[in-house]
Short mmCIF file of C-alpha atoms and ligand atoms in Angstrom, two decimals:
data_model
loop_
_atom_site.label_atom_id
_atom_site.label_comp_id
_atom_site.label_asym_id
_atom_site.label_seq_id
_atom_site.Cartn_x
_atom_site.Cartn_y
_atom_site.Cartn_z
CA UNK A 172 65.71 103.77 108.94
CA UNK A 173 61.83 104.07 108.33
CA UNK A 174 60.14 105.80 110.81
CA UNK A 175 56.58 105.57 111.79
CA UNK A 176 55.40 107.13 108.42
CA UNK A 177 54.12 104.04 107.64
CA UNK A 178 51.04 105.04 110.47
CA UNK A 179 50.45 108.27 109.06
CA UNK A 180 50.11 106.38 105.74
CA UNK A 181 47.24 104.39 106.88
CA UNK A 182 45.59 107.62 108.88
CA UNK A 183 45.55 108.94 105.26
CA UNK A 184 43.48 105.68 104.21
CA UNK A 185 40.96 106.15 107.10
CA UNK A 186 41.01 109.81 106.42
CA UNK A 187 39.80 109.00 102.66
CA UNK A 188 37.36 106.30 103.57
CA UNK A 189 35.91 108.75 106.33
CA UNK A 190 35.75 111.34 103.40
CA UNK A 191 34.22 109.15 100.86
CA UNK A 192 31.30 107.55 103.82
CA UNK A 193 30.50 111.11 104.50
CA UNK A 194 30.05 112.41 101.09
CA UNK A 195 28.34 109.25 99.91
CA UNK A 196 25.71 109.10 103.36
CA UNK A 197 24.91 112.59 101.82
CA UNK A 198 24.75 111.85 98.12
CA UNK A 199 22.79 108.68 99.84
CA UNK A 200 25.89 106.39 97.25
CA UNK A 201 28.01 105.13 100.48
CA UNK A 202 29.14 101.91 98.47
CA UNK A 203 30.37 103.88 95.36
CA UNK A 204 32.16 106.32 97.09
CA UNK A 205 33.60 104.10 99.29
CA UNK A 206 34.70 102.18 96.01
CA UNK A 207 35.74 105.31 94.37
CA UNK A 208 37.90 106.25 97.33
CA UNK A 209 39.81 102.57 97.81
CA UNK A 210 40.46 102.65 93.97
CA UNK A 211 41.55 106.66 93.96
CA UNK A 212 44.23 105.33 96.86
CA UNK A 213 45.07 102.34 95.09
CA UNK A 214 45.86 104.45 91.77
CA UNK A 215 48.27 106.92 93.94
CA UNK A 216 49.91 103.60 95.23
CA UNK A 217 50.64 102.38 91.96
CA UNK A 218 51.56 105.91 90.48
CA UNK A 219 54.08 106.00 93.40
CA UNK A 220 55.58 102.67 92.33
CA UNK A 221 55.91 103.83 88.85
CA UNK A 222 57.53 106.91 89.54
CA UNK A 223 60.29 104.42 91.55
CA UNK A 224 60.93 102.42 89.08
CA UNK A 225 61.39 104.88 86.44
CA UNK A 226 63.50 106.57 89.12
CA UNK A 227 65.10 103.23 89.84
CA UNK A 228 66.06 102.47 85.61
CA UNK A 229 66.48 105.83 84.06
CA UNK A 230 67.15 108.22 86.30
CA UNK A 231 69.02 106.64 89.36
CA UNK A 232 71.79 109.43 88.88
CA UNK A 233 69.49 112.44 90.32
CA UNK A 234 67.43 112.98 92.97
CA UNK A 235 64.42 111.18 93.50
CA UNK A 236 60.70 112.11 92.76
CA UNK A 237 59.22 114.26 95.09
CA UNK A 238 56.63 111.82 97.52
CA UNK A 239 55.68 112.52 100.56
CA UNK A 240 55.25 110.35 103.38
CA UNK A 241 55.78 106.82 103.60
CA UNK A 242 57.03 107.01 99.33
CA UNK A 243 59.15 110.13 99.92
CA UNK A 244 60.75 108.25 103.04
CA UNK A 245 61.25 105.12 100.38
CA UNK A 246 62.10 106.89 98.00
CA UNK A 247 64.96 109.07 99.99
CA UNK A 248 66.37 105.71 101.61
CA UNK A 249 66.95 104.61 98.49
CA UNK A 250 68.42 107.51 97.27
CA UNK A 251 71.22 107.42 100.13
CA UNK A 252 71.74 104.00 99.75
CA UNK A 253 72.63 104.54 96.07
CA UNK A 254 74.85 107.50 96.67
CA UNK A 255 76.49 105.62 99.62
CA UNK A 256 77.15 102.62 96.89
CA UNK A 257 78.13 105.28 94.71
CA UNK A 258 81.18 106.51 96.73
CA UNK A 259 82.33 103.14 97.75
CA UNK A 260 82.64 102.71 93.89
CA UNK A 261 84.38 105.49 93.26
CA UNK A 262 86.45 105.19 96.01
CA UNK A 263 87.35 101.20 94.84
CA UNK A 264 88.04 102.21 91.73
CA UNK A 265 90.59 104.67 92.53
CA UNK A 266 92.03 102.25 94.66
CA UNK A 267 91.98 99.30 92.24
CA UNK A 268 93.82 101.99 89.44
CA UNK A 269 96.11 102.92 92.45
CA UNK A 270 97.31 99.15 93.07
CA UNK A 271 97.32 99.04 89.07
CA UNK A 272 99.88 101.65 88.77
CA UNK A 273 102.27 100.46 91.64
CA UNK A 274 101.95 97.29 89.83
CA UNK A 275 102.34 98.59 86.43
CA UNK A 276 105.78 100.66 87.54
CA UNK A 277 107.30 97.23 89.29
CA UNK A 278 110.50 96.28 87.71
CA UNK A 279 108.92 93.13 88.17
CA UNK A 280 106.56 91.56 85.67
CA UNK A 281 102.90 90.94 86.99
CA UNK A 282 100.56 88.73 85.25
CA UNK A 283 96.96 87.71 86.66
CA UNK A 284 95.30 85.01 85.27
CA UNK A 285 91.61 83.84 86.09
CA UNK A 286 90.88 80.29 87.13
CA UNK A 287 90.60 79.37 83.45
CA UNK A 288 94.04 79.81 82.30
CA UNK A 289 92.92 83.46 80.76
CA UNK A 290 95.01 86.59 81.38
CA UNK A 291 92.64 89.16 83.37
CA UNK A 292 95.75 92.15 83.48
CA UNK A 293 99.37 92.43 83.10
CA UNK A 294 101.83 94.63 83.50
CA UNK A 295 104.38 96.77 81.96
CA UNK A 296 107.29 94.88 82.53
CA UNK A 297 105.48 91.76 81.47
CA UNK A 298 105.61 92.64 78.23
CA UNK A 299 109.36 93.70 78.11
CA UNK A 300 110.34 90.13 79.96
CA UNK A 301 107.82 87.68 78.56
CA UNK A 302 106.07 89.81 75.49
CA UNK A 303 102.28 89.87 77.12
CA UNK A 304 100.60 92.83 76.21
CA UNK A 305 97.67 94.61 78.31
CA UNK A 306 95.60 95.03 77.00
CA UNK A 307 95.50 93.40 73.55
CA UNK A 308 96.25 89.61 75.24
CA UNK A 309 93.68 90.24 78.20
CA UNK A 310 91.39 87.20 78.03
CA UNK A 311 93.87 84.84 76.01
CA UNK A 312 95.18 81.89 77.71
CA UNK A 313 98.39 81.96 79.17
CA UNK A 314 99.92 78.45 77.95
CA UNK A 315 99.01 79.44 74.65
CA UNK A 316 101.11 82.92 74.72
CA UNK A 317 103.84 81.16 76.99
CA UNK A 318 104.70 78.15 75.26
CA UNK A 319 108.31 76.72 76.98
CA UNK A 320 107.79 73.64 77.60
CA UNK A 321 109.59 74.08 81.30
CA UNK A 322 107.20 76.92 82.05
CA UNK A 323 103.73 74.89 81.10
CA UNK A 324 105.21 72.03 83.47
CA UNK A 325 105.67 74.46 86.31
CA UNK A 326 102.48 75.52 85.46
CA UNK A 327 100.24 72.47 85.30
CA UNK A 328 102.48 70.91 87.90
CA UNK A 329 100.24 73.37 90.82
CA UNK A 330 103.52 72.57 93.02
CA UNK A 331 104.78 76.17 93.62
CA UNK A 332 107.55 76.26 96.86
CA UNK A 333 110.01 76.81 94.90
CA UNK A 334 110.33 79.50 91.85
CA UNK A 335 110.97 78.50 87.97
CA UNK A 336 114.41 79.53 86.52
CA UNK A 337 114.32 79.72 82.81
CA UNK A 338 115.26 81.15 79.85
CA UNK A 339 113.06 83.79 78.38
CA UNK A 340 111.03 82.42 75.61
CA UNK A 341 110.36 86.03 74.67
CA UNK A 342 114.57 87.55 74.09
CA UNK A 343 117.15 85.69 73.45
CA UNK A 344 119.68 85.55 76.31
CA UNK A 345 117.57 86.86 79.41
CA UNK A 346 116.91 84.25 82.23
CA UNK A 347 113.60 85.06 84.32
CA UNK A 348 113.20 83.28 88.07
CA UNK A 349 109.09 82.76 88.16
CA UNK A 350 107.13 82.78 91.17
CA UNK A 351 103.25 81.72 90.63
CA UNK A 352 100.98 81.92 93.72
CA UNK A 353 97.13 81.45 94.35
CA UNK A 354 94.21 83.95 95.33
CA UNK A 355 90.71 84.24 95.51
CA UNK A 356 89.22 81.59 93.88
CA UNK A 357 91.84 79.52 92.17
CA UNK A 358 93.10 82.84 89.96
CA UNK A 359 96.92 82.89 89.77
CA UNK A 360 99.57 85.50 90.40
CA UNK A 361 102.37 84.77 88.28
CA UNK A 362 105.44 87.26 89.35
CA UNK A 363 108.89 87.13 87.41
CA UNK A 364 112.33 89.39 87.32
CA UNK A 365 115.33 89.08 85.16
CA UNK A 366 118.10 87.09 86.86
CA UNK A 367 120.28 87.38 83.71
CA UNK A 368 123.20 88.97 85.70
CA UNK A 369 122.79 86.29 89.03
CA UNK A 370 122.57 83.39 86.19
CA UNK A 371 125.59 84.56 84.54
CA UNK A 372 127.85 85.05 87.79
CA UNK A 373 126.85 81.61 88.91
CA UNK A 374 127.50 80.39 85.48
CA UNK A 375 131.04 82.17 85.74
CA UNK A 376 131.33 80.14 88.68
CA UNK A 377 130.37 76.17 87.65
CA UNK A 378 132.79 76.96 84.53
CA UNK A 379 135.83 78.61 86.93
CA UNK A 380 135.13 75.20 89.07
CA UNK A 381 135.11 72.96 86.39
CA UNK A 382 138.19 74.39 84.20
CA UNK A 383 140.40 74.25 87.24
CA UNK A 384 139.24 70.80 87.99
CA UNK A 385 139.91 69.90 84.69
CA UNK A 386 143.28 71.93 83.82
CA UNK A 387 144.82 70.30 87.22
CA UNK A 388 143.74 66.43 86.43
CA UNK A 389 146.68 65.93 83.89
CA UNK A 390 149.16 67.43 86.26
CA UNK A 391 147.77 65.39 89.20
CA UNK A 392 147.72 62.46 87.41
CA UNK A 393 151.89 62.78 86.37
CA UNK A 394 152.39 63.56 89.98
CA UNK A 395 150.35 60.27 91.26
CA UNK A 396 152.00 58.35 88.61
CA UNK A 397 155.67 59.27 89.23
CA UNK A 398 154.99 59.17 93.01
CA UNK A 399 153.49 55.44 92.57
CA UNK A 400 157.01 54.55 90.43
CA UNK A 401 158.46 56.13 93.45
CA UNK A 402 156.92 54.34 95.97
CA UNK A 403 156.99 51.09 94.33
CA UNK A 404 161.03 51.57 94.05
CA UNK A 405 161.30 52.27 97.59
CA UNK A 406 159.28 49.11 98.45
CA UNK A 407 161.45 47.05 96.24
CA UNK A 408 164.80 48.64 97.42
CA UNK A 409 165.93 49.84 93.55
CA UNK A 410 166.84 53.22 95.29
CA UNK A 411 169.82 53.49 97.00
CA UNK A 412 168.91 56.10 99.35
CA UNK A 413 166.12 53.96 101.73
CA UNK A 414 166.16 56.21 104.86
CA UNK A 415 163.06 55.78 106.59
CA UNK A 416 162.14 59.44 106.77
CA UNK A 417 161.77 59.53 102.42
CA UNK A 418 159.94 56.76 103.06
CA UNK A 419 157.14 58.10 104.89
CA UNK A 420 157.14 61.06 103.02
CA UNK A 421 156.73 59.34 99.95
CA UNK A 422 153.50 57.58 101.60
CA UNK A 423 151.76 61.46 102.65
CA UNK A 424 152.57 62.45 99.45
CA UNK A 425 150.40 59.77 97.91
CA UNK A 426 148.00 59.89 100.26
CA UNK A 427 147.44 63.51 99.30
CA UNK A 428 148.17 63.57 95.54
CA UNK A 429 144.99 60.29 96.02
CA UNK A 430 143.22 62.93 98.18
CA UNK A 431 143.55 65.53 95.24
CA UNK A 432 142.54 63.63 92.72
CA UNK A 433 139.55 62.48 94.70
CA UNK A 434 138.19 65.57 95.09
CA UNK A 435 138.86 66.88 91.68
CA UNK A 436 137.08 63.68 90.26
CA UNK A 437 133.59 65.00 92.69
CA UNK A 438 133.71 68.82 91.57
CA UNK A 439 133.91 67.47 87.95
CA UNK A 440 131.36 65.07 88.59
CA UNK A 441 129.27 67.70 90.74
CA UNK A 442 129.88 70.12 87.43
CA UNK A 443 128.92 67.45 85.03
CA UNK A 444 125.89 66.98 87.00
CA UNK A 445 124.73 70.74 87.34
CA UNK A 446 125.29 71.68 83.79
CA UNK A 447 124.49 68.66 81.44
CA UNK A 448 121.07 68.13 80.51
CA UNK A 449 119.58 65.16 81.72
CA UNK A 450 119.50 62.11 79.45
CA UNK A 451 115.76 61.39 77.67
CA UNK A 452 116.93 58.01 77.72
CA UNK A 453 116.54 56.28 81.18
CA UNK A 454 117.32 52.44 81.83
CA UNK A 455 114.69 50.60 84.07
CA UNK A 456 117.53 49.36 86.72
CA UNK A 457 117.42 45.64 88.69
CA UNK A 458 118.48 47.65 92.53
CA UNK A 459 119.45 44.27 94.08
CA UNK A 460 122.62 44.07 91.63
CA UNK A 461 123.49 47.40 91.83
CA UNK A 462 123.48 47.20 95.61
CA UNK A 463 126.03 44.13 95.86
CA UNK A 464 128.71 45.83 93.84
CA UNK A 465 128.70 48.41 95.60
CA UNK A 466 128.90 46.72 99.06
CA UNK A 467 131.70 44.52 97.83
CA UNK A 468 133.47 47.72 97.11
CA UNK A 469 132.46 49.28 100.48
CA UNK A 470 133.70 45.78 102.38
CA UNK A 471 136.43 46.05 100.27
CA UNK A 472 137.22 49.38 101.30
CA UNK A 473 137.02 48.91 105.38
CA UNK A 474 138.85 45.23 105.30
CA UNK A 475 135.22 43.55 105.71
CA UNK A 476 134.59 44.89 109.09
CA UNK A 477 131.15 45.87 109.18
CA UNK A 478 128.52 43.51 108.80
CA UNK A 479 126.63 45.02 105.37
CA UNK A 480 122.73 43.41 104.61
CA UNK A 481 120.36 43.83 101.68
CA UNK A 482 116.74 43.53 101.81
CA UNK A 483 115.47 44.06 98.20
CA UNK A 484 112.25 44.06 96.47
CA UNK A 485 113.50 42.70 93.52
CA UNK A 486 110.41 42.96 90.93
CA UNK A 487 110.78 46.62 91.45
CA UNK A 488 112.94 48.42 88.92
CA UNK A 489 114.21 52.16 89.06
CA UNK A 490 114.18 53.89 86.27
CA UNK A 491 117.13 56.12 85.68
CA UNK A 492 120.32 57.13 84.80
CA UNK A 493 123.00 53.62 85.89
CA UNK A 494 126.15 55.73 86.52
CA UNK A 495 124.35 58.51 88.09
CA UNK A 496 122.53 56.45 90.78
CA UNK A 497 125.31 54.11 91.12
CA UNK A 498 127.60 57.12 91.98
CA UNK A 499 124.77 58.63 94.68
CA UNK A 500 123.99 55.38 96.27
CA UNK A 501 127.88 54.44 96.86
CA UNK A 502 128.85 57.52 98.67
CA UNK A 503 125.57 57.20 101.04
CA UNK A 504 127.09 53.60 101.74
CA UNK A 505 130.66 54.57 101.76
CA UNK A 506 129.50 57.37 104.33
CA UNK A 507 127.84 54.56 106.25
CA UNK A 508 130.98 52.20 106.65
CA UNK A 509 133.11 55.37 106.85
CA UNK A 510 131.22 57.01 110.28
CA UNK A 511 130.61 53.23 111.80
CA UNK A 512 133.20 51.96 113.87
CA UNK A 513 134.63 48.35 112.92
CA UNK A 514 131.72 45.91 114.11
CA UNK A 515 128.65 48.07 113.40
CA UNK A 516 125.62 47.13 111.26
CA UNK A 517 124.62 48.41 108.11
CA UNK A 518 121.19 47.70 106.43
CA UNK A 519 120.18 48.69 102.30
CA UNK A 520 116.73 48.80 101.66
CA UNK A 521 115.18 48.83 98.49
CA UNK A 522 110.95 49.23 98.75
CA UNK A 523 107.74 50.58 97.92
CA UNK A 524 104.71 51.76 99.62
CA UNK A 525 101.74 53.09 98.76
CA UNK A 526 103.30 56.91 97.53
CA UNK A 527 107.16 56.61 97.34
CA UNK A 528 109.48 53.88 96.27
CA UNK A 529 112.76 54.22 99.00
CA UNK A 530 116.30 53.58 98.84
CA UNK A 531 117.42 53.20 102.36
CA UNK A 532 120.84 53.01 104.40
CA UNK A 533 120.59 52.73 107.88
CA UNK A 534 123.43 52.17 110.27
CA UNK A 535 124.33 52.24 113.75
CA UNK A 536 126.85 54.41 113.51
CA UNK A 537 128.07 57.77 115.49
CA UNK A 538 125.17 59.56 114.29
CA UNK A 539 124.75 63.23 113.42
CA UNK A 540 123.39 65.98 115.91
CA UNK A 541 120.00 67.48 114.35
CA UNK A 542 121.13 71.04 113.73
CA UNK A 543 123.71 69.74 111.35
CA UNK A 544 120.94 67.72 109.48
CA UNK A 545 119.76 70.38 106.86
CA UNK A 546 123.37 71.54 106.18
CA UNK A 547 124.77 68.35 105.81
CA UNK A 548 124.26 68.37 100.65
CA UNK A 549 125.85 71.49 101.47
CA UNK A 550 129.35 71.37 99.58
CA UNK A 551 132.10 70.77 102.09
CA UNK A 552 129.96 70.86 104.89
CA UNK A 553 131.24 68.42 107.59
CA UNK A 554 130.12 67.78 110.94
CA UNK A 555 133.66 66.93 112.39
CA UNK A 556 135.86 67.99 109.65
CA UNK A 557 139.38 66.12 111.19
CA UNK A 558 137.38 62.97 111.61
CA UNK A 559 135.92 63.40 108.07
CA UNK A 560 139.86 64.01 106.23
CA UNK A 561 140.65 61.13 108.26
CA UNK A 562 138.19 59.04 106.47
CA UNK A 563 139.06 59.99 103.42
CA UNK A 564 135.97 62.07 102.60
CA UNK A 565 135.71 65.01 100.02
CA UNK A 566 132.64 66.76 101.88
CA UNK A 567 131.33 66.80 98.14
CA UNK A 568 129.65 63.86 98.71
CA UNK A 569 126.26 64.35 99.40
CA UNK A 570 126.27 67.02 97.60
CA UNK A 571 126.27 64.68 94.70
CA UNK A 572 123.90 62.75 95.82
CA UNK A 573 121.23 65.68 96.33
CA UNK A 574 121.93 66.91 92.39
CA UNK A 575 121.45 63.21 91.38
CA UNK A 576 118.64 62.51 92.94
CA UNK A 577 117.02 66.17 92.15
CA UNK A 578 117.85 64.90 88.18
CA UNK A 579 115.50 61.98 89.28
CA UNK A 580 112.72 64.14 90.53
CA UNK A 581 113.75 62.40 94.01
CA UNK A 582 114.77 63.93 97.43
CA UNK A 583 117.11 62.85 100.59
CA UNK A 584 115.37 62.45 103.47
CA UNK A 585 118.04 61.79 106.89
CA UNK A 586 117.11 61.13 110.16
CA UNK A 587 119.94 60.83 112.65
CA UNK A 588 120.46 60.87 116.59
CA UNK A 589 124.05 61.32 117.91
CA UNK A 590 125.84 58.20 119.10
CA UNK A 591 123.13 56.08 117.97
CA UNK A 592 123.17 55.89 114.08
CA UNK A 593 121.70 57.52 110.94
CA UNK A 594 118.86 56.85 108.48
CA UNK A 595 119.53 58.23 104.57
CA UNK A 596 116.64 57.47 102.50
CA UNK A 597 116.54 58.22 98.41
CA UNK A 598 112.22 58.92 98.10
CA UNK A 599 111.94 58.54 94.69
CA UNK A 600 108.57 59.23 93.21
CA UNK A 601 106.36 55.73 92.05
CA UNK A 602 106.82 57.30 88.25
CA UNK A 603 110.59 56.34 88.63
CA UNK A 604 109.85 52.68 89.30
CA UNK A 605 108.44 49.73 87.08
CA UNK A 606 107.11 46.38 87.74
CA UNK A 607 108.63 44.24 85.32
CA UNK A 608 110.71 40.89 84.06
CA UNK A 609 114.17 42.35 85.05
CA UNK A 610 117.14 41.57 83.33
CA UNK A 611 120.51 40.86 84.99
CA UNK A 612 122.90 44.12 84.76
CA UNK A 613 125.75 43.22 86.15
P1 ADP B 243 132.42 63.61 103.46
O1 ADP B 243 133.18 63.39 102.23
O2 ADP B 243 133.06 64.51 104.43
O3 ADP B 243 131.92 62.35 104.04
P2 ADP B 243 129.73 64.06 102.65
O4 ADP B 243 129.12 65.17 101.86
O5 ADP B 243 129.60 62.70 102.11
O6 ADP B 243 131.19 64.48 102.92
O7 ADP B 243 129.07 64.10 104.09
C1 ADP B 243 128.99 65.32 104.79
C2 ADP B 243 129.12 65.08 106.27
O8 ADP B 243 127.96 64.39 106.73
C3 ADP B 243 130.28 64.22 106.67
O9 ADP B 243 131.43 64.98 106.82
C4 ADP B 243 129.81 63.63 107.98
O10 ADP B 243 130.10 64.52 109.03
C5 ADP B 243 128.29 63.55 107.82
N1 ADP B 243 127.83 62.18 107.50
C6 ADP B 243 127.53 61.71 106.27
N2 ADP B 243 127.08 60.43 106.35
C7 ADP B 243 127.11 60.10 107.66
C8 ADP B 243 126.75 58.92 108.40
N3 ADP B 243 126.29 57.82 107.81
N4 ADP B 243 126.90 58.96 109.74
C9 ADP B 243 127.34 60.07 110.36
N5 ADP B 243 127.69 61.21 109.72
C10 ADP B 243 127.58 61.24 108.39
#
């Protein structure tokens, strides 16, 4: 803080103009020496200025001039506001090369990039997982260092709840999971690890899944088909033997072996639909059809006792993969005649708004109590699992459903209330939809 140095600065000014009045009412030259003394103050002034500057550009590092008064109080103000700047520095920069090397000694890799796309600093392990460099690649931009194509879309897309799984562009056989996350002023954290070993095991996994699947079809299917020759014998009364009790034990048996061949035919399909890559080529699909085959099978399947509706905009097309959709879409109606008792209502929707184009089954069924809602894609997740064998279910299917409609960029939305009925909606996004001419597919 200035003190009041600033009066003693303007005694000193009425001390020289007293001086100079004195000495020119003697020399009998009052004006010129009262000239002589204003200018001789104004030339200290700007001396004093000087000297600060020079102090200020050059020389900021030492102490300052020696002033006194009102400059030397400037003057040492300054001073300890510069070394007071000078610390914080100091101390920032240790901090900033402290955060550096926790960062640089992650096993994680750590890449900031500016709100241009350019790489401000990376770290070690970024270069061992995804070949960036630090310091040679600082300034570069990122998608042009990164080029996977599954990467830039994560990238651009600016939608970042959930992390990137890929395979490193950089070495051959390493799969990173990417997490990107604003600060500051749109820069970008991007952090990634090697999930090589968590990839692998859950590879491991779909292939155990699907080879059993796959090894025990042929034997199911003998089994079904001699127990069907069986059955049909018995019927017909070609085997001698008709006691009652075979009888009924031939009809569990092919209930189950149906059972077990059901649910091998949904962890294929579930397999098939993790693992393939999705088709390039996608059909833009005429809903309304699809819609009545499958509620002729669903009728079919119940003996017609639930009263099934369609309400269809039918210039709206969804583009997508037929037997993919047709398989997601029939087990969110079988589901709906399956957990309605005979009588009840069921309503298919097919619309758009303004943001989402909707596939919708509503009935008015038993309903599903909220805190089984997010479980329910969950594989084998049932919400009464001896009224769901009863019906036949595999608890695989919406499980399906949720892979199909993630290969569609789409989501399940349910809303449900116990003992009054349930809502499953397919939100598409409007990019899977087209206005057009459509085309009978039957
Ligand atoms: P499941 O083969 O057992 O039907 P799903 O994966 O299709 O398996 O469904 C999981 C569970 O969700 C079902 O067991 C059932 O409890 C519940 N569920 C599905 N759809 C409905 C519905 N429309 N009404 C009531 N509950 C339903």
């Amino acid at each position: 803080m200035l003190t009041n140095n600033w009066k003693s600065e303007l005694y000193r000014l009425l001390l020289w103009l007293g001086a100079a009045l004195v000495v020119g009412w003697l020399l009998n030259l009052i004006p010129w020496a009262l000239a002589f003394a204003a200018t001789a103050f104004a030339a200290r002034a700007i001396y004093r200025l000087h000297q600060l500057q020079q102090w200020l550009t050059h020389r900021s590092a030492i102490e300052p001039p020696e002033a006194s008064g009102l400059w030397g109080e400037v003057m040492d103000h300054l001073y300890r506001m510069q070394q007071k700047d000078r610390r914080e520095r100091v101390r920032l920069r240790a901090l900033i090369s402290y955060l550096r090397e926790s960062f640089t000694s992650l096993p994680y890799g750590a890449v900031m990039i500016d709100a241009e796309n350019n790489i401000e600093w990376s770290n070690h392990a970024a270069q061992t997982l995804l070949g960036l460099r630090f310091p040679e690649d600082t300034s570069q931009q990122i998608l042009n260092l990164v080029r996977a194509p599954e990467f830039i879309a994560y990238f651009e897309s600016e939608e970042y709840s959930k992390p990137l799984e890929m395979s490193s562009p950089y070495r051959s056989g390493m799969y990173l999971q990417i997490h990107i996350t604003f600060f500051g002023k749109r820069s970008r954290l991007l952090f990634f690890r090697d999930i090589t070993q968590t990839f692998k095991l859950e590879q491991m996994r779909k292939d155990f899944v699907a080879n059993v699947s796959h090894e025990l079809r042929t034997p199911l299917t003998v089994i079904n088909g001699y127990l069907e020759t069986f059955a049909d014998s018995f019927s017909s009364g070609k085997v001698g033997d008709t006691n009652p009790r075979w009888a009924r034990a031939l009809d569990q048996m092919l209930i189950q072996s149906r059972r077990m061949q059901t649910l091998i035919n949904d962890l294929l399909l579930l397999s098939r639909l993790e693992t393939l890559p999705q088709a390039n080529q996608h059909d833009a699909l005429a809903v309304r059809p699809l819609l009545e085959i499958i509620r002729e099978e669903a009728l079919a399947s119940c003996g017609g006792s639930r009263e099934i509706t369609i309400e269809s905009d039918d210039s709206l097309a969804l583009i997508g993969q037929r037997e993919e959709l047709h398989s997601a879409f029939a087990n969110i109606i079988f589901n709906a005649t399956r957990y309605t008792e005979a009588g009840g209502k069921i309503a298919l929707r097919w619309y758009a708004d303004g943001e989402h184009a909707y596939l919708q089954v509503q009935d008015n069924g038993i309903g599903i109590d909220s805190e089984h809602i997010p479980r329910l894609t969950e594989r084998f997740y049932r919400v009464d699992k001896s009224r769901s064998m009863d019906t036949g279910g595999t608890g695989l299917g919406l499980a399906i459903v949720k892979h199909v409609l993630i290969r569609h960029q789409a989501r399940l939305s349910i809303t449900s209330k116990a003992g009054e009925g349930s809502c499953f909606s397919c939100v598409f996004p409007l990019a899977r939809t087209a206005r057009e001419p459509l085309v009978a597919q039957r």
